[in-house]
Amino acid sequence: MAPPAEVTFGQLLFSGIAVMLLAAGTLLVFLVTYQKRLLQQQLHMRTAEAIHQQQLLVAIIEAQEGERERIGQDLHDGIGSTVATAKLLINRLSSTPTEAPPTELLALIEELMTAAVQDVRSVSHSLYPAVLSRYGLAEAIQHLVDVCNETGKLPIELDMEYGQSLA
């Protein structure tokens, strides 16, 4: 039988240093990999946030354009045609050679102008929501968030903190 090999102090020291270097290298590789993964996640989060901001901006612009279209249509179809008809009737009155204008024509003009005033009131109230004047800004914003969430296209989470003076 061969005599057992003796391990010298130098060999133990060399083995210990090699193991520590290997552990340090492994730790360094782990830290670099972790750092890369963390940076990739941050980049992904920033990209997702930018996409979300773009979607939000597009939704806001679409809502504004839709509201402008609705207001324009209300003005054109409702108020515009009513006032144009009243103007035609007034022109008819001015071209009538009689001294006293026909009461039926005056009543019709008054009716048209009343309808125009009601249409203007209706359009102006749609521009300034009643919920804002009735319940205040916080409730109006919450109502708007609820309406947006009902569509399912733009989920919004609202967290409001305010003092009593703003309520």
GROMACS .gro file of N, CA and C in nm:
model
  501
    1MET      N    1   0.079  -0.118   0.000
    1MET     CA    2   0.000   0.000   0.000
    1MET      C    3   0.083   0.124   0.000
    2ALA      N    4   0.024   0.225  -0.067
    2ALA     CA    5   0.098   0.351  -0.076
    2ALA      C    6   0.073   0.433   0.049
    3PRO      N    7   0.177   0.501   0.092
    3PRO     CA    8   0.160   0.583   0.214
    3PRO      C    9   0.065   0.700   0.185
    4PRO      N   10  -0.015   0.740   0.283
    4PRO     CA   11  -0.108   0.852   0.260
    4PRO      C   12  -0.031   0.978   0.226
    5ALA      N   13  -0.088   1.050   0.130
    5ALA     CA   14  -0.023   1.173   0.085
    5ALA      C   15  -0.044   1.279   0.190
    6GLU      N   16   0.060   1.350   0.216
    6GLU     CA   17   0.051   1.458   0.313
    6GLU      C   18   0.013   1.587   0.244
    7VAL      N   19  -0.077   1.659   0.306
    7VAL     CA   20  -0.120   1.788   0.252
    7VAL      C   21  -0.041   1.894   0.325
    8THR      N   22   0.022   1.975   0.246
    8THR     CA   23   0.104   2.080   0.308
    8THR      C   24   0.020   2.205   0.328
    9PHE      N   25   0.074   2.292   0.411
    9PHE     CA   26   0.006   2.418   0.440
    9PHE      C   27  -0.009   2.501   0.314
   10GLY      N   28   0.087   2.501   0.227
   10GLY     CA   29   0.083   2.576   0.102
   10GLY      C   30  -0.030   2.527   0.012
   11GLN      N   31  -0.047   2.395   0.006
   11GLN     CA   32  -0.155   2.340  -0.076
   11GLN      C   33  -0.292   2.379  -0.019
   12LEU      N   34  -0.306   2.373   0.112
   12LEU     CA   35  -0.431   2.415   0.175
   12LEU      C   36  -0.459   2.562   0.149
   13LEU      N   37  -0.357   2.644   0.162
   13LEU     CA   38  -0.373   2.788   0.138
   13LEU      C   39  -0.410   2.812  -0.007
   14PHE      N   40  -0.345   2.746  -0.098
   14PHE     CA   41  -0.376   2.762  -0.240
   14PHE      C   42  -0.519   2.717  -0.270
   15SER      N   43  -0.561   2.604  -0.213
   15SER     CA   44  -0.697   2.554  -0.234
   15SER      C   45  -0.800   2.651  -0.176
   16GLY      N   46  -0.772   2.704  -0.058
   16GLY     CA   47  -0.864   2.800   0.005
   16GLY      C   48  -0.877   2.927  -0.078
   17ILE      N   49  -0.766   2.976  -0.128
   17ILE     CA   50  -0.769   3.098  -0.212
   17ILE      C   51  -0.845   3.069  -0.341
   18ALA      N   52  -0.824   2.953  -0.400
   18ALA     CA   53  -0.893   2.917  -0.523
   18ALA      C   54  -1.044   2.910  -0.499
   19VAL      N   55  -1.086   2.849  -0.389
   19VAL     CA   56  -1.229   2.839  -0.356
   19VAL      C   57  -1.287   2.978  -0.335
   20MET      N   58  -1.216   3.066  -0.264
   20MET     CA   59  -1.264   3.203  -0.239
   20MET      C   60  -1.272   3.282  -0.369
   21LEU      N   61  -1.175   3.265  -0.457
   21LEU     CA   62  -1.180   3.333  -0.586
   21LEU      C   63  -1.297   3.283  -0.669
   22LEU      N   64  -1.319   3.153  -0.665
   22LEU     CA   65  -1.433   3.096  -0.737
   22LEU      C   66  -1.564   3.150  -0.680
   23ALA      N   67  -1.576   3.158  -0.548
   23ALA     CA   68  -1.698   3.210  -0.485
   23ALA      C   69  -1.715   3.358  -0.519
   24ALA      N   70  -1.606   3.435  -0.516
   24ALA     CA   71  -1.614   3.577  -0.550
   24ALA      C   72  -1.654   3.595  -0.696
   25GLY      N   73  -1.599   3.514  -0.783
   25GLY     CA   74  -1.636   3.521  -0.926
   25GLY      C   75  -1.782   3.488  -0.947
   26THR      N   76  -1.828   3.383  -0.878
   26THR     CA   77  -1.969   3.346  -0.888
   26THR      C   78  -2.058   3.458  -0.837
   27LEU      N   79  -2.022   3.519  -0.725
   27LEU     CA   80  -2.098   3.630  -0.670
   27LEU      C   81  -2.097   3.749  -0.766
   28LEU      N   82  -1.984   3.776  -0.827
   28LEU     CA   83  -1.974   3.886  -0.922
   28LEU      C   84  -2.063   3.861  -1.044
   29VAL      N   85  -2.062   3.739  -1.097
   29VAL     CA   86  -2.147   3.705  -1.211
   29VAL      C   87  -2.294   3.718  -1.172
   30PHE      N   88  -2.329   3.673  -1.051
   30PHE     CA   89  -2.467   3.685  -1.005
   30PHE      C   90  -2.508   3.832  -0.994
   31LEU      N   91  -2.424   3.915  -0.937
   31LEU     CA   92  -2.456   4.057  -0.922
   31LEU      C   93  -2.471   4.127  -1.057
   32VAL      N   94  -2.384   4.098  -1.151
   32VAL     CA   95  -2.393   4.158  -1.284
   32VAL      C   96  -2.521   4.113  -1.354
   33THR      N   97  -2.552   3.985  -1.345
   33THR     CA   98  -2.674   3.933  -1.406
   33THR      C   99  -2.798   3.996  -1.342
   34TYR      N  100  -2.798   4.007  -1.210
   34TYR     CA  101  -2.909   4.068  -1.138
   34TYR      C  102  -2.926   4.215  -1.178
   35GLN      N  103  -2.814   4.284  -1.188
   35GLN     CA  104  -2.818   4.427  -1.226
   35GLN      C  105  -2.873   4.442  -1.368
   36LYS      N  106  -2.832   4.357  -1.459
   36LYS     CA  107  -2.885   4.363  -1.596
   36LYS      C  108  -3.034   4.338  -1.597
   37ARG      N  109  -3.077   4.238  -1.525
   37ARG     CA  110  -3.219   4.205  -1.519
   37ARG      C  111  -3.299   4.321  -1.459
   38LEU      N  112  -3.246   4.383  -1.356
   38LEU     CA  113  -3.312   4.498  -1.294
   38LEU      C  114  -3.323   4.615  -1.392
   39LEU      N  115  -3.217   4.641  -1.466
   39LEU     CA  116  -3.219   4.749  -1.566
   39LEU      C  117  -3.320   4.718  -1.677
   40GLN      N  118  -3.328   4.592  -1.718
   40GLN     CA  119  -3.425   4.554  -1.821
   40GLN      C  120  -3.568   4.572  -1.770
   41GLN      N  121  -3.592   4.538  -1.644
   41GLN     CA  122  -3.725   4.556  -1.587
   41GLN      C  123  -3.760   4.706  -1.579
   42GLN      N  124  -3.663   4.787  -1.541
   42GLN     CA  125  -3.689   4.931  -1.534
   42GLN      C  126  -3.718   4.988  -1.672
   43LEU      N  127  -3.644   4.942  -1.771
   43LEU     CA  128  -3.668   4.987  -1.908
   43LEU      C  129  -3.807   4.943  -1.955
   44HIS      N  130  -3.843   4.820  -1.922
   44HIS     CA  131  -3.975   4.769  -1.959
   44HIS      C  132  -4.085   4.851  -1.891
   45MET      N  133  -4.067   4.885  -1.763
   45MET     CA  134  -4.164   4.965  -1.691
   45MET      C  135  -4.176   5.105  -1.751
   46ARG      N  136  -4.064   5.166  -1.786
   46ARG     CA  137  -4.069   5.299  -1.849
   46ARG      C  138  -4.138   5.293  -1.983
   47THR      N  139  -4.112   5.190  -2.060
   47THR     CA  140  -4.177   5.174  -2.190
   47THR      C  141  -4.327   5.155  -2.172
   48ALA      N  142  -4.366   5.072  -2.077
   48ALA     CA  143  -4.509   5.050  -2.051
   48ALA      C  144  -4.575   5.179  -2.004
   49GLU      N  145  -4.508   5.255  -1.921
   49GLU     CA  146  -4.562   5.383  -1.873
   49GLU      C  147  -4.577   5.481  -1.988
   50ALA      N  148  -4.480   5.486  -2.079
   50ALA     CA  149  -4.489   5.576  -2.195
   50ALA      C  150  -4.605   5.535  -2.285
   51ILE      N  151  -4.623   5.406  -2.306
   51ILE     CA  152  -4.734   5.357  -2.387
   51ILE      C  153  -4.867   5.393  -2.321
   52HIS      N  154  -4.875   5.376  -2.189
   52HIS     CA  155  -4.997   5.411  -2.116
   52HIS      C  156  -5.026   5.561  -2.127
   53GLN      N  157  -4.923   5.643  -2.116
   53GLN     CA  158  -4.941   5.788  -2.128
   53GLN      C  159  -4.991   5.824  -2.268
   54GLN      N  160  -4.938   5.758  -2.370
   54GLN     CA  161  -4.983   5.783  -2.507
   54GLN      C  162  -5.129   5.742  -2.524
   55GLN      N  163  -5.166   5.628  -2.469
   55GLN     CA  164  -5.305   5.582  -2.478
   55GLN      C  165  -5.397   5.679  -2.405
   56LEU      N  166  -5.354   5.727  -2.292
   56LEU     CA  167  -5.434   5.824  -2.216
   56LEU      C  168  -5.451   5.953  -2.295
   57LEU      N  169  -5.344   5.999  -2.357
   57LEU     CA  170  -5.350   6.121  -2.437
   57LEU      C  171  -5.444   6.103  -2.557
   58VAL      N  172  -5.435   5.989  -2.622
   58VAL     CA  173  -5.523   5.961  -2.736
   58VAL      C  174  -5.669   5.958  -2.690
   59ALA      N  175  -5.695   5.895  -2.575
   59ALA     CA  176  -5.832   5.888  -2.523
   59ALA      C  177  -5.885   6.027  -2.490
   60ILE      N  178  -5.801   6.112  -2.433
   60ILE     CA  179  -5.842   6.249  -2.400
   60ILE      C  180  -5.872   6.327  -2.527
   61ILE      N  181  -5.786   6.315  -2.626
   61ILE     CA  182  -5.806   6.388  -2.751
   61ILE      C  183  -5.933   6.339  -2.821
   62GLU      N  184  -5.956   6.208  -2.821
   62GLU     CA  185  -6.078   6.154  -2.883
   62GLU      C  186  -6.202   6.204  -2.810
   63ALA      N  187  -6.195   6.210  -2.678
   63ALA     CA  188  -6.310   6.259  -2.601
   63ALA      C  189  -6.336   6.406  -2.631
   64GLN      N  190  -6.229   6.486  -2.641
   64GLN     CA  191  -6.245   6.627  -2.673
   64GLN      C  192  -6.302   6.646  -2.813
   65GLU      N  193  -6.252   6.570  -2.908
   65GLU     CA  194  -6.303   6.581  -3.044
   65GLU      C  195  -6.449   6.539  -3.051
   66GLY      N  196  -6.486   6.434  -2.981
   66GLY     CA  197  -6.625   6.390  -2.978
   66GLY      C  198  -6.715   6.495  -2.916
   67GLU      N  199  -6.668   6.556  -2.809
   67GLU     CA  200  -6.748   6.661  -2.743
   67GLU      C  201  -6.761   6.784  -2.834
   68ARG      N  202  -6.655   6.821  -2.901
   68ARG     CA  203  -6.662   6.934  -2.995
   68ARG      C  204  -6.758   6.904  -3.110
   69GLU      N  205  -6.753   6.782  -3.159
   69GLU     CA  206  -6.844   6.743  -3.267
   69GLU      C  207  -6.989   6.748  -3.219
   70ARG      N  208  -7.013   6.699  -3.099
   70ARG     CA  209  -7.148   6.701  -3.044
   70ARG      C  210  -7.198   6.845  -3.025
   71ILE      N  211  -7.113   6.931  -2.972
   71ILE     CA  212  -7.152   7.070  -2.952
   71ILE      C  213  -7.178   7.138  -3.086
   72GLY      N  214  -7.090   7.115  -3.182
   72GLY     CA  215  -7.109   7.173  -3.315
   72GLY      C  216  -7.239   7.126  -3.378
   73GLN      N  217  -7.269   7.000  -3.362
   73GLN     CA  218  -7.393   6.946  -3.417
   73GLN      C  219  -7.514   7.006  -3.346
   74ASP      N  220  -7.505   7.019  -3.213
   74ASP     CA  221  -7.615   7.081  -3.138
   74ASP      C  222  -7.637   7.225  -3.182
   75LEU      N  223  -7.527   7.298  -3.201
   75LEU     CA  224  -7.539   7.438  -3.243
   75LEU      C  225  -7.597   7.448  -3.384
   76HIS      N  226  -7.546   7.364  -3.472
   76HIS     CA  227  -7.589   7.371  -3.613
   76HIS      C  228  -7.732   7.324  -3.629
   77ASP      N  229  -7.761   7.205  -3.578
   77ASP     CA  230  -7.892   7.144  -3.601
   77ASP      C  231  -8.003   7.211  -3.519
   78GLY      N  232  -7.972   7.248  -3.396
   78GLY     CA  233  -8.075   7.302  -3.308
   78GLY      C  234  -8.086   7.452  -3.317
   79ILE      N  235  -7.989   7.519  -3.261
   79ILE     CA  236  -7.994   7.664  -3.249
   79ILE      C  237  -7.983   7.732  -3.385
   80GLY      N  238  -7.895   7.683  -3.468
   80GLY     CA  239  -7.874   7.745  -3.599
   80GLY      C  240  -8.000   7.745  -3.684
   81SER      N  241  -8.064   7.631  -3.690
   81SER     CA  242  -8.186   7.624  -3.773
   81SER      C  243  -8.300   7.705  -3.712
   82THR      N  244  -8.311   7.708  -3.580
   82THR     CA  245  -8.416   7.785  -3.514
   82THR      C  246  -8.398   7.934  -3.540
   83VAL      N  247  -8.275   7.983  -3.523
   83VAL     CA  248  -8.248   8.126  -3.544
   83VAL      C  249  -8.264   8.160  -3.692
   84ALA      N  250  -8.223   8.073  -3.782
   84ALA     CA  251  -8.238   8.100  -3.925
   84ALA      C  252  -8.386   8.110  -3.963
   85THR      N  253  -8.467   8.022  -3.907
   85THR     CA  254  -8.611   8.028  -3.934
   85THR      C  255  -8.671   8.156  -3.880
   86ALA      N  256  -8.631   8.194  -3.757
   86ALA     CA  257  -8.681   8.319  -3.699
   86ALA      C  258  -8.640   8.438  -3.784
   87LYS      N  259  -8.521   8.437  -3.837
   87LYS     CA  260  -8.473   8.547  -3.923
   87LYS      C  261  -8.558   8.555  -4.050
   88LEU      N  262  -8.589   8.440  -4.109
   88LEU     CA  263  -8.675   8.440  -4.229
   88LEU      C  264  -8.812   8.499  -4.197
   89LEU      N  265  -8.865   8.465  -4.082
   89LEU     CA  266  -8.996   8.519  -4.045
   89LEU      C  267  -8.988   8.670  -4.019
   90ILE      N  268  -8.880   8.715  -3.959
   90ILE     CA  269  -8.863   8.860  -3.937
   90ILE      C  270  -8.850   8.931  -4.071
   91ASN      N  271  -8.777   8.873  -4.166
   91ASN     CA  272  -8.765   8.932  -4.299
   91ASN      C  273  -8.903   8.938  -4.366
   92ARG      N  274  -8.982   8.837  -4.345
   92ARG     CA  275  -9.118   8.836  -4.400
   92ARG      C  276  -9.202   8.947  -4.338
   93LEU      N  277  -9.181   8.969  -4.208
   93LEU     CA  278  -9.253   9.078  -4.141
   93LEU      C  279  -9.214   9.214  -4.199
   94SER      N  280  -9.084   9.232  -4.220
   94SER     CA  281  -9.038   9.363  -4.270
   94SER      C  282  -9.082   9.387  -4.413
   95SER      N  283  -9.106   9.280  -4.488
   95SER     CA  284  -9.150   9.298  -4.627
   95SER      C  285  -9.302   9.308  -4.640
   96THR      N  286  -9.374   9.288  -4.528
   96THR     CA  287  -9.520   9.298  -4.530
   96THR      C  288  -9.559   9.446  -4.529
   97PRO      N  289  -9.643   9.490  -4.625
   97PRO     CA  290  -9.676   9.631  -4.636
   97PRO      C  291  -9.774   9.681  -4.530
   98THR      N  292  -9.831   9.596  -4.450
   98THR     CA  293  -9.930   9.640  -4.352
   98THR      C  294  -9.863   9.711  -4.236
   99GLU      N  295  -9.940   9.795  -4.168
   99GLU     CA  296  -9.887   9.870  -4.054
   99GLU      C  297  -9.870   9.780  -3.932
  100ALA      N  298  -9.967   9.699  -3.902
  100ALA     CA  299  -9.961   9.611  -3.785
  100ALA      C  300  -9.918   9.471  -3.830
  101PRO      N  301  -9.811   9.416  -3.769
  101PRO     CA  302  -9.767   9.282  -3.807
  101PRO      C  303  -9.869   9.177  -3.761
  102PRO      N  304  -9.881   9.067  -3.836
  102PRO     CA  305  -9.975   8.961  -3.797
  102PRO      C  306  -9.934   8.900  -3.663
  103THR      N  307 -10.029   8.885  -3.574
  103THR     CA  308  -9.999   8.832  -3.440
  103THR      C  309  -9.955   8.687  -3.445
  104GLU      N  310 -10.005   8.611  -3.544
  104GLU     CA  311  -9.962   8.471  -3.554
  104GLU      C  312  -9.813   8.462  -3.587
  105LEU      N  313  -9.769   8.553  -3.676
  105LEU     CA  314  -9.629   8.554  -3.715
  105LEU      C  315  -9.541   8.595  -3.596
  106LEU      N  316  -9.584   8.695  -3.521
  106LEU     CA  317  -9.509   8.738  -3.403
  106LEU      C  318  -9.505   8.626  -3.298
  107ALA      N  319  -9.615   8.557  -3.280
  107ALA     CA  320  -9.619   8.447  -3.184
  107ALA      C  321  -9.525   8.334  -3.226
  108LEU      N  322  -9.519   8.307  -3.355
  108LEU     CA  323  -9.429   8.203  -3.406
  108LEU      C  324  -9.284   8.243  -3.386
  109ILE      N  325  -9.253   8.370  -3.413
  109ILE     CA  326  -9.115   8.419  -3.392
  109ILE      C  327  -9.079   8.409  -3.244
  110GLU      N  328  -9.171   8.449  -3.157
  110GLU     CA  329  -9.144   8.441  -3.013
  110GLU      C  330  -9.122   8.295  -2.970
  111GLU      N  331  -9.201   8.206  -3.023
  111GLU     CA  332  -9.186   8.063  -2.992
  111GLU      C  333  -9.051   8.011  -3.038
  112LEU      N  334  -9.009   8.051  -3.159
  112LEU     CA  335  -8.879   8.008  -3.211
  112LEU      C  336  -8.764   8.063  -3.125
  113MET      N  337  -8.776   8.190  -3.086
  113MET     CA  338  -8.669   8.250  -3.005
  113MET      C  339  -8.664   8.186  -2.867
  114THR      N  340  -8.778   8.150  -2.812
  114THR     CA  341  -8.783   8.079  -2.684
  114THR      C  342  -8.714   7.943  -2.696
  115ALA      N  343  -8.743   7.874  -2.804
  115ALA     CA  344  -8.679   7.744  -2.828
  115ALA      C  345  -8.528   7.761  -2.843
  116ALA      N  346  -8.485   7.868  -2.912
  116ALA     CA  347  -8.341   7.892  -2.929
  116ALA      C  348  -8.275   7.919  -2.794
  117VAL      N  349  -8.341   7.997  -2.709
  117VAL     CA  350  -8.286   8.025  -2.575
  117VAL      C  351  -8.275   7.896  -2.496
  118GLN      N  352  -8.375   7.810  -2.504
  118GLN     CA  353  -8.370   7.681  -2.432
  118GLN      C  354  -8.259   7.592  -2.487
  119ASP      N  355  -8.239   7.594  -2.618
  119ASP     CA  356  -8.130   7.516  -2.678
  119ASP      C  357  -7.994   7.567  -2.632
  120VAL      N  358  -7.978   7.699  -2.628
  120VAL     CA  359  -7.852   7.758  -2.580
  120VAL      C  360  -7.830   7.719  -2.434
  121ARG      N  361  -7.933   7.724  -2.353
  121ARG     CA  362  -7.922   7.685  -2.212
  121ARG      C  363  -7.882   7.538  -2.201
  122SER      N  364  -7.943   7.455  -2.283
  122SER     CA  365  -7.913   7.312  -2.279
  122SER      C  366  -7.767   7.285  -2.317
  123VAL      N  367  -7.721   7.350  -2.425
  123VAL     CA  368  -7.582   7.331  -2.468
  123VAL      C  369  -7.486   7.384  -2.362
  124SER      N  370  -7.516   7.501  -2.305
  124SER     CA  371  -7.426   7.558  -2.204
  124SER      C  372  -7.423   7.472  -2.078
  125HIS      N  373  -7.536   7.412  -2.041
  125HIS     CA  374  -7.536   7.324  -1.924
  125HIS      C  375  -7.457   7.197  -1.952
  126SER      N  376  -7.455   7.151  -2.076
  126SER     CA  377  -7.376   7.033  -2.106
  126SER      C  378  -7.227   7.065  -2.103
  127LEU      N  379  -7.192   7.192  -2.126
  127LEU     CA  380  -7.052   7.232  -2.117
  127LEU      C  381  -7.007   7.246  -1.972
  128TYR      N  382  -7.095   7.291  -1.887
  128TYR     CA  383  -7.066   7.305  -1.745
  128TYR      C  384  -7.158   7.209  -1.672
  129PRO      N  385  -7.109   7.090  -1.641
  129PRO     CA  386  -7.196   6.985  -1.588
  129PRO      C  387  -7.264   7.027  -1.458
  130ALA      N  388  -7.388   6.989  -1.445
  130ALA     CA  389  -7.465   7.022  -1.326
  130ALA      C  390  -7.405   6.956  -1.202
  131VAL      N  391  -7.344   6.838  -1.220
  131VAL     CA  392  -7.285   6.768  -1.106
  131VAL      C  393  -7.173   6.854  -1.044
  132LEU      N  394  -7.105   6.934  -1.126
  132LEU     CA  395  -6.999   7.020  -1.073
  132LEU      C  396  -7.056   7.129  -0.985
  133SER      N  397  -7.161   7.194  -1.030
  133SER     CA  398  -7.219   7.301  -0.949
  133SER      C  399  -7.297   7.245  -0.831
  134ARG      N  400  -7.355   7.129  -0.845
  134ARG     CA  401  -7.439   7.072  -0.740
  134ARG      C  402  -7.355   7.008  -0.629
  135TYR      N  403  -7.252   6.931  -0.666
  135TYR     CA  404  -7.180   6.852  -0.566
  135TYR      C  405  -7.036   6.897  -0.542
  136GLY      N  406  -6.979   6.978  -0.629
  136GLY     CA  407  -6.842   7.023  -0.611
  136GLY      C  408  -6.745   6.947  -0.700
  137LEU      N  409  -6.621   6.994  -0.698
  137LEU     CA  410  -6.517   6.941  -0.787
  137LEU      C  411  -6.485   6.795  -0.759
  138ALA      N  412  -6.470   6.759  -0.632
  138ALA     CA  413  -6.430   6.621  -0.599
  138ALA      C  414  -6.534   6.521  -0.649
  139GLU      N  415  -6.662   6.548  -0.625
  139GLU     CA  416  -6.767   6.458  -0.670
  139GLU      C  417  -6.778   6.457  -0.822
  140ALA      N  418  -6.756   6.573  -0.885
  140ALA     CA  419  -6.762   6.579  -1.031
  140ALA      C  420  -6.650   6.495  -1.092
  141ILE      N  421  -6.532   6.502  -1.035
  141ILE     CA  422  -6.419   6.422  -1.086
  141ILE      C  423  -6.448   6.274  -1.064
  142GLN      N  424  -6.500   6.239  -0.947
  142GLN     CA  425  -6.533   6.099  -0.920
  142GLN      C  426  -6.639   6.050  -1.018
  143HIS      N  427  -6.738   6.134  -1.048
  143HIS     CA  428  -6.843   6.098  -1.145
  143HIS      C  429  -6.781   6.074  -1.283
  144LEU      N  430  -6.689   6.161  -1.323
  144LEU     CA  431  -6.622   6.146  -1.452
  144LEU      C  432  -6.541   6.017  -1.457
  145VAL      N  433  -6.472   5.985  -1.349
  145VAL     CA  434  -6.395   5.860  -1.341
  145VAL      C  435  -6.489   5.740  -1.352
  146ASP      N  436  -6.602   5.746  -1.282
  146ASP     CA  437  -6.699   5.636  -1.289
  146ASP      C  438  -6.751   5.616  -1.431
  147VAL      N  439  -6.780   5.727  -1.499
  147VAL     CA  440  -6.830   5.718  -1.637
  147VAL      C  441  -6.723   5.658  -1.728
  148CYS      N  442  -6.598   5.702  -1.712
  148CYS     CA  443  -6.489   5.648  -1.794
  148CYS      C  444  -6.469   5.499  -1.766
  149ASN      N  445  -6.479   5.460  -1.641
  149ASN     CA  446  -6.461   5.319  -1.607
  149ASN      C  447  -6.575   5.233  -1.660
  150GLU      N  448  -6.693   5.290  -1.674
  150GLU     CA  449  -6.807   5.216  -1.729
  150GLU      C  450  -6.784   5.175  -1.874
  151THR      N  451  -6.708   5.256  -1.949
  151THR     CA  452  -6.683   5.223  -2.089
  151THR      C  453  -6.594   5.101  -2.103
  152GLY      N  454  -6.507   5.079  -2.005
  152GLY     CA  455  -6.417   4.965  -2.010
  152GLY      C  456  -6.297   4.986  -2.100
  153LYS      N  457  -6.288   5.102  -2.166
  153LYS     CA  458  -6.176   5.126  -2.257
  153LYS      C  459  -6.057   5.191  -2.186
  154LEU      N  460  -6.085   5.267  -2.081
  154LEU     CA  461  -5.979   5.339  -2.013
  154LEU      C  462  -5.999   5.325  -1.862
  155PRO      N  463  -5.943   5.220  -1.802
  155PRO     CA  464  -5.963   5.203  -1.658
  155PRO      C  465  -5.885   5.310  -1.581
  156ILE      N  466  -5.954   5.376  -1.490
  156ILE     CA  467  -5.893   5.484  -1.412
  156ILE      C  468  -5.911   5.454  -1.265
  157GLU      N  469  -5.805   5.475  -1.189
  157GLU     CA  470  -5.812   5.461  -1.044
  157GLU      C  471  -5.787   5.599  -0.986
  158LEU      N  472  -5.876   5.646  -0.900
  158LEU     CA  473  -5.868   5.780  -0.844
  158LEU      C  474  -5.844   5.769  -0.695
  159ASP      N  475  -5.742   5.840  -0.649
  159ASP     CA  476  -5.712   5.848  -0.507
  159ASP      C  477  -5.702   5.995  -0.474
  160MET      N  478  -5.805   6.049  -0.410
  160MET     CA  479  -5.810   6.191  -0.380
  160MET      C  480  -5.794   6.214  -0.231
  161GLU      N  481  -5.708   6.308  -0.198
  161GLU     CA  482  -5.695   6.351  -0.059
  161GLU      C  483  -5.705   6.502  -0.061
  162TYR      N  484  -5.799   6.554   0.014
  162TYR     CA  485  -5.817   6.698   0.019
  162TYR      C  486  -5.873   6.737   0.154
  163GLY      N  487  -5.852   6.861   0.187
  163GLY     CA  488  -5.904   6.913   0.314
  163GLY      C  489  -6.049   6.953   0.300
  164GLN      N  490  -6.108   6.987   0.410
  164GLN     CA  491  -6.248   7.026   0.411
  164GLN      C  492  -6.273   7.152   0.329
  165SER      N  493  -6.175   7.240   0.315
  165SER     CA  494  -6.195   7.365   0.244
  165SER      C  495  -6.218   7.343   0.095
  166LEU      N  496  -6.173   7.230   0.037
  166LEU     CA  497  -6.190   7.203  -0.104
  166LEU      C  498  -6.318   7.127  -0.132
  167ALA      N  499  -6.377   7.070  -0.032
  167ALA     CA  500  -6.497   6.988  -0.055
  167ALA      C  501  -6.618   7.072  -0.086
   0.00000   0.00000   0.00000
